[in-house]
Amino acid sequence: MRYGLVSDIHGCHENLEKALETFKEEKRKVEKILCAGDIFNLYLSHKENKKILDAIKNHEINCVLGNHDIEMIRKSSDQNEIIEYLKTLNEKKRIDDILLIHGHQEKINYELSVDQIFKKYNTKTKIIIKGHDHKNCPLIYDKRGLKIIKKNGHHKFKKPVIIHPGCLLSTEFNGQELFNPAYAILDTDKNKVEFFFL
């Protein structure tokens, strides 16, 4: 089966739309789309966040809560429709033979090691899709170790595997881009993932 993978959208509607267009291409057409959390941005207007919500509903994107989504539930008072949607999500979700998580810890906001993730979720699935890390992503973790993806292309993997599809948020600091927005398509029949950088 082919899955479109996104994470860490942080309200960046334009980049989400680019990913969705790729997922619709005939040669790449996906059957399901998964989002590994941090969907909305607390500091964007309701109108901007609503664009993301509409895209999620229109494309039936399977999502989990990220740490920023949890923060939005706690702090936002003027985005009721977004908050109500977020309250329907969990921090992890099993879709087919995939475990979808964000990858943050409840009280400590840092990356979990691969061993910690498998131990924490004690899953019989062989594929975990995660988000959260914005720096060195996208990533593939398998028994051969960590592989940081730097350019578009196909990558084979061995199960069990943890895949971070990249972050859709585009961030710059002092005019220098800190990371390139990215997303992926997972093919579970061929044990490969294709990454796309914007």
PDB file of C-alpha atoms in Angstrom:
ATOM      1  CA  MET A   1       0.000   0.000   0.000  1.00  0.00           C
ATOM      2  CA  ARG A   2       1.155   3.568  -0.655  1.00  0.00           C
ATOM      3  CA  TYR A   3       0.881   6.233   2.041  1.00  0.00           C
ATOM      4  CA  GLY A   4       1.490   9.968   1.826  1.00  0.00           C
ATOM      5  CA  LEU A   5       3.480  11.101   4.874  1.00  0.00           C
ATOM      6  CA  VAL A   6       3.595  14.612   6.352  1.00  0.00           C
ATOM      7  CA  SER A   7       4.535  16.028   9.730  1.00  0.00           C
ATOM      8  CA  ASP A   8       5.069  19.290  11.572  1.00  0.00           C
ATOM      9  CA  ILE A   9       2.853  21.377   9.312  1.00  0.00           C
ATOM     10  CA  HIS A  10       2.618  24.154  11.939  1.00  0.00           C
ATOM     11  CA  GLY A  11      -0.097  25.862   9.913  1.00  0.00           C
ATOM     12  CA  CYS A  12       1.944  26.063   6.684  1.00  0.00           C
ATOM     13  CA  HIS A  13      -0.958  25.585   4.271  1.00  0.00           C
ATOM     14  CA  GLU A  14       1.007  26.333   1.094  1.00  0.00           C
ATOM     15  CA  ASN A  15       3.502  23.509   1.693  1.00  0.00           C
ATOM     16  CA  LEU A  16       0.741  21.093   2.692  1.00  0.00           C
ATOM     17  CA  GLU A  17      -1.016  21.801  -0.617  1.00  0.00           C
ATOM     18  CA  LYS A  18       2.215  21.061  -2.522  1.00  0.00           C
ATOM     19  CA  ALA A  19       2.490  17.696  -0.765  1.00  0.00           C
ATOM     20  CA  LEU A  20      -1.168  16.904  -1.470  1.00  0.00           C
ATOM     21  CA  GLU A  21      -0.652  17.642  -5.175  1.00  0.00           C
ATOM     22  CA  THR A  22       2.236  15.139  -5.285  1.00  0.00           C
ATOM     23  CA  PHE A  23       0.103  12.530  -3.523  1.00  0.00           C
ATOM     24  CA  LYS A  24      -2.532  12.886  -6.286  1.00  0.00           C
ATOM     25  CA  GLU A  25      -0.119  12.416  -9.220  1.00  0.00           C
ATOM     26  CA  GLU A  26      -1.029   9.308 -11.225  1.00  0.00           C
ATOM     27  CA  LYS A  27       2.393   7.647 -10.915  1.00  0.00           C
ATOM     28  CA  ARG A  28       2.577   8.379  -7.186  1.00  0.00           C
ATOM     29  CA  LYS A  29      -1.072   8.145  -6.160  1.00  0.00           C
ATOM     30  CA  VAL A  30      -1.431   7.255  -2.473  1.00  0.00           C
ATOM     31  CA  GLU A  31      -4.259   5.383  -0.795  1.00  0.00           C
ATOM     32  CA  LYS A  32      -3.981   7.052   2.617  1.00  0.00           C
ATOM     33  CA  ILE A  33      -2.340  10.171   4.042  1.00  0.00           C
ATOM     34  CA  LEU A  34      -0.793  10.237   7.523  1.00  0.00           C
ATOM     35  CA  CYS A  35       0.264  13.277   9.570  1.00  0.00           C
ATOM     36  CA  ALA A  36       2.621  12.813  12.532  1.00  0.00           C
ATOM     37  CA  GLY A  37       1.437  15.833  14.534  1.00  0.00           C
ATOM     38  CA  ASP A  38       2.082  19.550  15.081  1.00  0.00           C
ATOM     39  CA  ILE A  39      -0.680  20.353  12.636  1.00  0.00           C
ATOM     40  CA  PHE A  40      -1.683  23.897  13.574  1.00  0.00           C
ATOM     41  CA  ASN A  41       0.042  27.070  14.719  1.00  0.00           C
ATOM     42  CA  LEU A  42      -1.125  28.750  17.922  1.00  0.00           C
ATOM     43  CA  TYR A  43      -0.001  32.138  16.600  1.00  0.00           C
ATOM     44  CA  LEU A  44      -1.859  32.043  13.279  1.00  0.00           C
ATOM     45  CA  SER A  45      -5.359  33.413  12.836  1.00  0.00           C
ATOM     46  CA  HIS A  46      -8.359  31.106  12.915  1.00  0.00           C
ATOM     47  CA  LYS A  47      -8.764  31.745   9.183  1.00  0.00           C
ATOM     48  CA  GLU A  48      -5.250  30.448   8.434  1.00  0.00           C
ATOM     49  CA  ASN A  49      -5.582  27.394  10.692  1.00  0.00           C
ATOM     50  CA  LYS A  50      -9.015  26.686   9.178  1.00  0.00           C
ATOM     51  CA  LYS A  51      -7.363  26.201   5.770  1.00  0.00           C
ATOM     52  CA  ILE A  52      -5.349  23.351   7.282  1.00  0.00           C
ATOM     53  CA  LEU A  53      -8.420  21.865   8.973  1.00  0.00           C
ATOM     54  CA  ASP A  54     -10.364  21.964   5.696  1.00  0.00           C
ATOM     55  CA  ALA A  55      -7.518  20.222   3.850  1.00  0.00           C
ATOM     56  CA  ILE A  56      -7.337  17.530   6.549  1.00  0.00           C
ATOM     57  CA  LYS A  57     -11.058  16.868   6.316  1.00  0.00           C
ATOM     58  CA  ASN A  58     -11.221  17.049   2.498  1.00  0.00           C
ATOM     59  CA  HIS A  59      -8.346  14.581   2.085  1.00  0.00           C
ATOM     60  CA  GLU A  60      -9.277  12.391   5.081  1.00  0.00           C
ATOM     61  CA  ILE A  61      -5.796  12.768   6.569  1.00  0.00           C
ATOM     62  CA  ASN A  62      -5.115  10.522   9.574  1.00  0.00           C
ATOM     63  CA  CYS A  63      -3.487  12.673  12.268  1.00  0.00           C
ATOM     64  CA  VAL A  64      -2.053  12.426  15.771  1.00  0.00           C
ATOM     65  CA  LEU A  65      -1.456  15.157  18.325  1.00  0.00           C
ATOM     66  CA  GLY A  66       1.912  16.871  18.504  1.00  0.00           C
ATOM     67  CA  ASN A  67       3.270  18.903  21.408  1.00  0.00           C
ATOM     68  CA  HIS A  68       2.232  22.182  19.726  1.00  0.00           C
ATOM     69  CA  ASP A  69      -1.292  20.835  19.180  1.00  0.00           C
ATOM     70  CA  ILE A  70      -1.517  19.955  22.875  1.00  0.00           C
ATOM     71  CA  GLU A  71      -0.306  23.464  23.725  1.00  0.00           C
ATOM     72  CA  MET A  72      -2.957  24.926  21.435  1.00  0.00           C
ATOM     73  CA  ILE A  73      -5.694  23.016  23.284  1.00  0.00           C
ATOM     74  CA  ARG A  74      -4.397  24.437  26.580  1.00  0.00           C
ATOM     75  CA  LYS A  75      -3.882  28.060  25.522  1.00  0.00           C
ATOM     76  CA  SER A  76      -6.192  29.002  22.663  1.00  0.00           C
ATOM     77  CA  SER A  77      -9.605  30.425  23.383  1.00  0.00           C
ATOM     78  CA  ASP A  78     -10.564  31.887  20.015  1.00  0.00           C
ATOM     79  CA  GLN A  79     -10.218  28.853  17.723  1.00  0.00           C
ATOM     80  CA  ASN A  80     -13.021  26.614  18.953  1.00  0.00           C
ATOM     81  CA  GLU A  81     -13.476  24.667  15.718  1.00  0.00           C
ATOM     82  CA  ILE A  82      -9.762  23.809  15.634  1.00  0.00           C
ATOM     83  CA  ILE A  83      -9.724  22.901  19.343  1.00  0.00           C
ATOM     84  CA  GLU A  84     -12.755  20.632  18.955  1.00  0.00           C
ATOM     85  CA  TYR A  85     -11.012  18.796  16.120  1.00  0.00           C
ATOM     86  CA  LEU A  86      -7.777  18.433  18.123  1.00  0.00           C
ATOM     87  CA  LYS A  87      -9.711  16.974  21.054  1.00  0.00           C
ATOM     88  CA  THR A  88     -10.737  14.064  18.810  1.00  0.00           C
ATOM     89  CA  LEU A  89      -7.089  13.056  18.247  1.00  0.00           C
ATOM     90  CA  ASN A  90      -4.718  10.899  20.284  1.00  0.00           C
ATOM     91  CA  GLU A  91      -0.943  10.987  20.681  1.00  0.00           C
ATOM     92  CA  LYS A  92      -0.640   7.685  18.827  1.00  0.00           C
ATOM     93  CA  LYS A  93      -2.736   5.861  16.264  1.00  0.00           C
ATOM     94  CA  ARG A  94      -2.434   2.519  14.534  1.00  0.00           C
ATOM     95  CA  ILE A  95      -3.270   2.569  10.838  1.00  0.00           C
ATOM     96  CA  ASP A  96      -3.036  -0.818   9.135  1.00  0.00           C
ATOM     97  CA  ASP A  97       0.412  -2.140  10.154  1.00  0.00           C
ATOM     98  CA  ILE A  98       1.819   1.315  10.974  1.00  0.00           C
ATOM     99  CA  LEU A  99       2.075   3.118  14.296  1.00  0.00           C
ATOM    100  CA  LEU A 100       1.725   6.897  13.857  1.00  0.00           C
ATOM    101  CA  ILE A 101       3.226   9.061  16.628  1.00  0.00           C
ATOM    102  CA  HIS A 102       4.638  12.554  17.050  1.00  0.00           C
ATOM    103  CA  GLY A 103       7.641  11.442  19.112  1.00  0.00           C
ATOM    104  CA  HIS A 104       7.648  13.893  22.004  1.00  0.00           C
ATOM    105  CA  GLN A 105       7.553  13.022  25.674  1.00  0.00           C
ATOM    106  CA  GLU A 106       4.750  14.333  27.789  1.00  0.00           C
ATOM    107  CA  LYS A 107       6.813  16.576  30.087  1.00  0.00           C
ATOM    108  CA  ILE A 108      10.193  16.736  28.353  1.00  0.00           C
ATOM    109  CA  ASN A 109      10.258  18.067  24.818  1.00  0.00           C
ATOM    110  CA  TYR A 110      13.200  16.238  23.245  1.00  0.00           C
ATOM    111  CA  GLU A 111      13.785  13.444  20.778  1.00  0.00           C
ATOM    112  CA  LEU A 112      13.360   9.865  21.935  1.00  0.00           C
ATOM    113  CA  SER A 113      15.954   7.323  20.858  1.00  0.00           C
ATOM    114  CA  VAL A 114      14.875   4.531  18.527  1.00  0.00           C
ATOM    115  CA  ASP A 115      15.112   1.987  21.333  1.00  0.00           C
ATOM    116  CA  GLN A 116      13.028   4.213  23.624  1.00  0.00           C
ATOM    117  CA  ILE A 117      10.344   4.593  20.968  1.00  0.00           C
ATOM    118  CA  PHE A 118      10.001   0.856  20.330  1.00  0.00           C
ATOM    119  CA  LYS A 119      10.091   0.149  24.074  1.00  0.00           C
ATOM    120  CA  LYS A 120       7.586   2.900  24.925  1.00  0.00           C
ATOM    121  CA  TYR A 121       5.042   1.843  22.330  1.00  0.00           C
ATOM    122  CA  ASN A 122       5.692  -1.917  22.640  1.00  0.00           C
ATOM    123  CA  THR A 123       4.187  -2.309  19.212  1.00  0.00           C
ATOM    124  CA  LYS A 124       3.863  -5.392  17.064  1.00  0.00           C
ATOM    125  CA  THR A 125       3.904  -3.130  14.007  1.00  0.00           C
ATOM    126  CA  LYS A 126       7.113  -3.041  12.020  1.00  0.00           C
ATOM    127  CA  ILE A 127       6.790   0.576  10.883  1.00  0.00           C
ATOM    128  CA  ILE A 128       6.601   3.686  13.048  1.00  0.00           C
ATOM    129  CA  ILE A 129       6.007   7.088  11.465  1.00  0.00           C
ATOM    130  CA  LYS A 130       7.118   9.971  13.689  1.00  0.00           C
ATOM    131  CA  GLY A 131       7.589  13.723  13.600  1.00  0.00           C
ATOM    132  CA  HIS A 132       8.829  16.331  16.082  1.00  0.00           C
ATOM    133  CA  ASP A 133      12.493  16.703  15.067  1.00  0.00           C
ATOM    134  CA  HIS A 134      12.955  19.761  12.859  1.00  0.00           C
ATOM    135  CA  LYS A 135      16.728  19.790  12.511  1.00  0.00           C
ATOM    136  CA  ASN A 136      18.120  16.662  10.899  1.00  0.00           C
ATOM    137  CA  CYS A 137      15.113  15.436   9.029  1.00  0.00           C
ATOM    138  CA  PRO A 138      13.821  13.579   7.170  1.00  0.00           C
ATOM    139  CA  LEU A 139      15.177  10.431   8.761  1.00  0.00           C
ATOM    140  CA  ILE A 140      15.109   6.669   8.457  1.00  0.00           C
ATOM    141  CA  TYR A 141      15.968   4.600  11.527  1.00  0.00           C
ATOM    142  CA  ASP A 142      16.317   0.877  11.051  1.00  0.00           C
ATOM    143  CA  LYS A 143      18.537  -1.860  12.458  1.00  0.00           C
ATOM    144  CA  ARG A 144      21.373  -0.575  10.253  1.00  0.00           C
ATOM    145  CA  GLY A 145      21.276   2.739  12.099  1.00  0.00           C
ATOM    146  CA  LEU A 146      20.258   6.317  11.437  1.00  0.00           C
ATOM    147  CA  LYS A 147      20.135   7.683   7.910  1.00  0.00           C
ATOM    148  CA  ILE A 148      19.589  11.414   7.417  1.00  0.00           C
ATOM    149  CA  ILE A 149      18.050  12.159   4.031  1.00  0.00           C
ATOM    150  CA  LYS A 150      19.514  15.153   2.198  1.00  0.00           C
ATOM    151  CA  LYS A 151      17.866  15.074  -1.237  1.00  0.00           C
ATOM    152  CA  ASN A 152      14.874  13.829  -3.212  1.00  0.00           C
ATOM    153  CA  GLY A 153      14.815  10.154  -3.967  1.00  0.00           C
ATOM    154  CA  HIS A 154      13.918   6.570  -3.115  1.00  0.00           C
ATOM    155  CA  HIS A 155      15.372   4.767  -0.111  1.00  0.00           C
ATOM    156  CA  LYS A 156      14.996   1.088   0.757  1.00  0.00           C
ATOM    157  CA  PHE A 157      14.656   0.077   4.398  1.00  0.00           C
ATOM    158  CA  LYS A 158      14.574  -3.024   6.560  1.00  0.00           C
ATOM    159  CA  LYS A 159      11.809  -3.601   9.070  1.00  0.00           C
ATOM    160  CA  PRO A 160      11.425  -2.707  11.858  1.00  0.00           C
ATOM    161  CA  VAL A 161      11.855   0.899  10.834  1.00  0.00           C
ATOM    162  CA  ILE A 162      11.073   4.388  12.080  1.00  0.00           C
ATOM    163  CA  ILE A 163      10.518   6.998   9.397  1.00  0.00           C
ATOM    164  CA  HIS A 164      10.388  10.768   9.851  1.00  0.00           C
ATOM    165  CA  PRO A 165       8.980  12.207   6.604  1.00  0.00           C
ATOM    166  CA  GLY A 166      10.333  15.706   7.251  1.00  0.00           C
ATOM    167  CA  CYS A 167       8.831  18.960   8.420  1.00  0.00           C
ATOM    168  CA  LEU A 168       6.471  20.989   6.211  1.00  0.00           C
ATOM    169  CA  LEU A 169       7.185  24.202   8.091  1.00  0.00           C
ATOM    170  CA  SER A 170       9.723  26.400   6.329  1.00  0.00           C
ATOM    171  CA  THR A 171      11.933  28.251   8.776  1.00  0.00           C
ATOM    172  CA  GLU A 172      14.587  30.885   8.222  1.00  0.00           C
ATOM    173  CA  PHE A 173      16.900  32.658  10.652  1.00  0.00           C
ATOM    174  CA  ASN A 174      18.896  35.736   9.630  1.00  0.00           C
ATOM    175  CA  GLY A 175      18.046  34.998   6.004  1.00  0.00           C
ATOM    176  CA  GLN A 176      19.440  31.457   6.181  1.00  0.00           C
ATOM    177  CA  GLU A 177      17.118  28.480   5.849  1.00  0.00           C
ATOM    178  CA  LEU A 178      17.562  26.164   8.832  1.00  0.00           C
ATOM    179  CA  PHE A 179      15.973  23.138   7.182  1.00  0.00           C
ATOM    180  CA  ASN A 180      14.237  22.362   3.938  1.00  0.00           C
ATOM    181  CA  PRO A 181      10.567  21.447   4.113  1.00  0.00           C
ATOM    182  CA  ALA A 182      10.026  17.815   3.138  1.00  0.00           C
ATOM    183  CA  TYR A 183       7.420  15.052   2.937  1.00  0.00           C
ATOM    184  CA  ALA A 184       7.393  11.447   1.749  1.00  0.00           C
ATOM    185  CA  ILE A 185       5.552   8.559   0.134  1.00  0.00           C
ATOM    186  CA  LEU A 186       5.830   5.163   1.811  1.00  0.00           C
ATOM    187  CA  ASP A 187       5.374   1.964  -0.199  1.00  0.00           C
ATOM    188  CA  THR A 188       4.912  -0.888   2.280  1.00  0.00           C
ATOM    189  CA  ASP A 189       4.801  -3.550  -0.450  1.00  0.00           C
ATOM    190  CA  LYS A 190       8.291  -2.637  -1.715  1.00  0.00           C
ATOM    191  CA  ASN A 191       9.840  -1.540   1.630  1.00  0.00           C
ATOM    192  CA  LYS A 192      10.828   1.829   0.244  1.00  0.00           C
ATOM    193  CA  VAL A 193      10.140   5.460   0.930  1.00  0.00           C
ATOM    194  CA  GLU A 194      10.458   8.372  -1.493  1.00  0.00           C
ATOM    195  CA  PHE A 195      11.326  11.785  -0.052  1.00  0.00           C
ATOM    196  CA  PHE A 196      10.488  15.155  -1.588  1.00  0.00           C
ATOM    197  CA  PHE A 197      12.079  18.479  -0.636  1.00  0.00           C
ATOM    198  CA  LEU A 198      10.398  21.809  -1.390  1.00  0.00           C
TER     199      LEU A 198
END
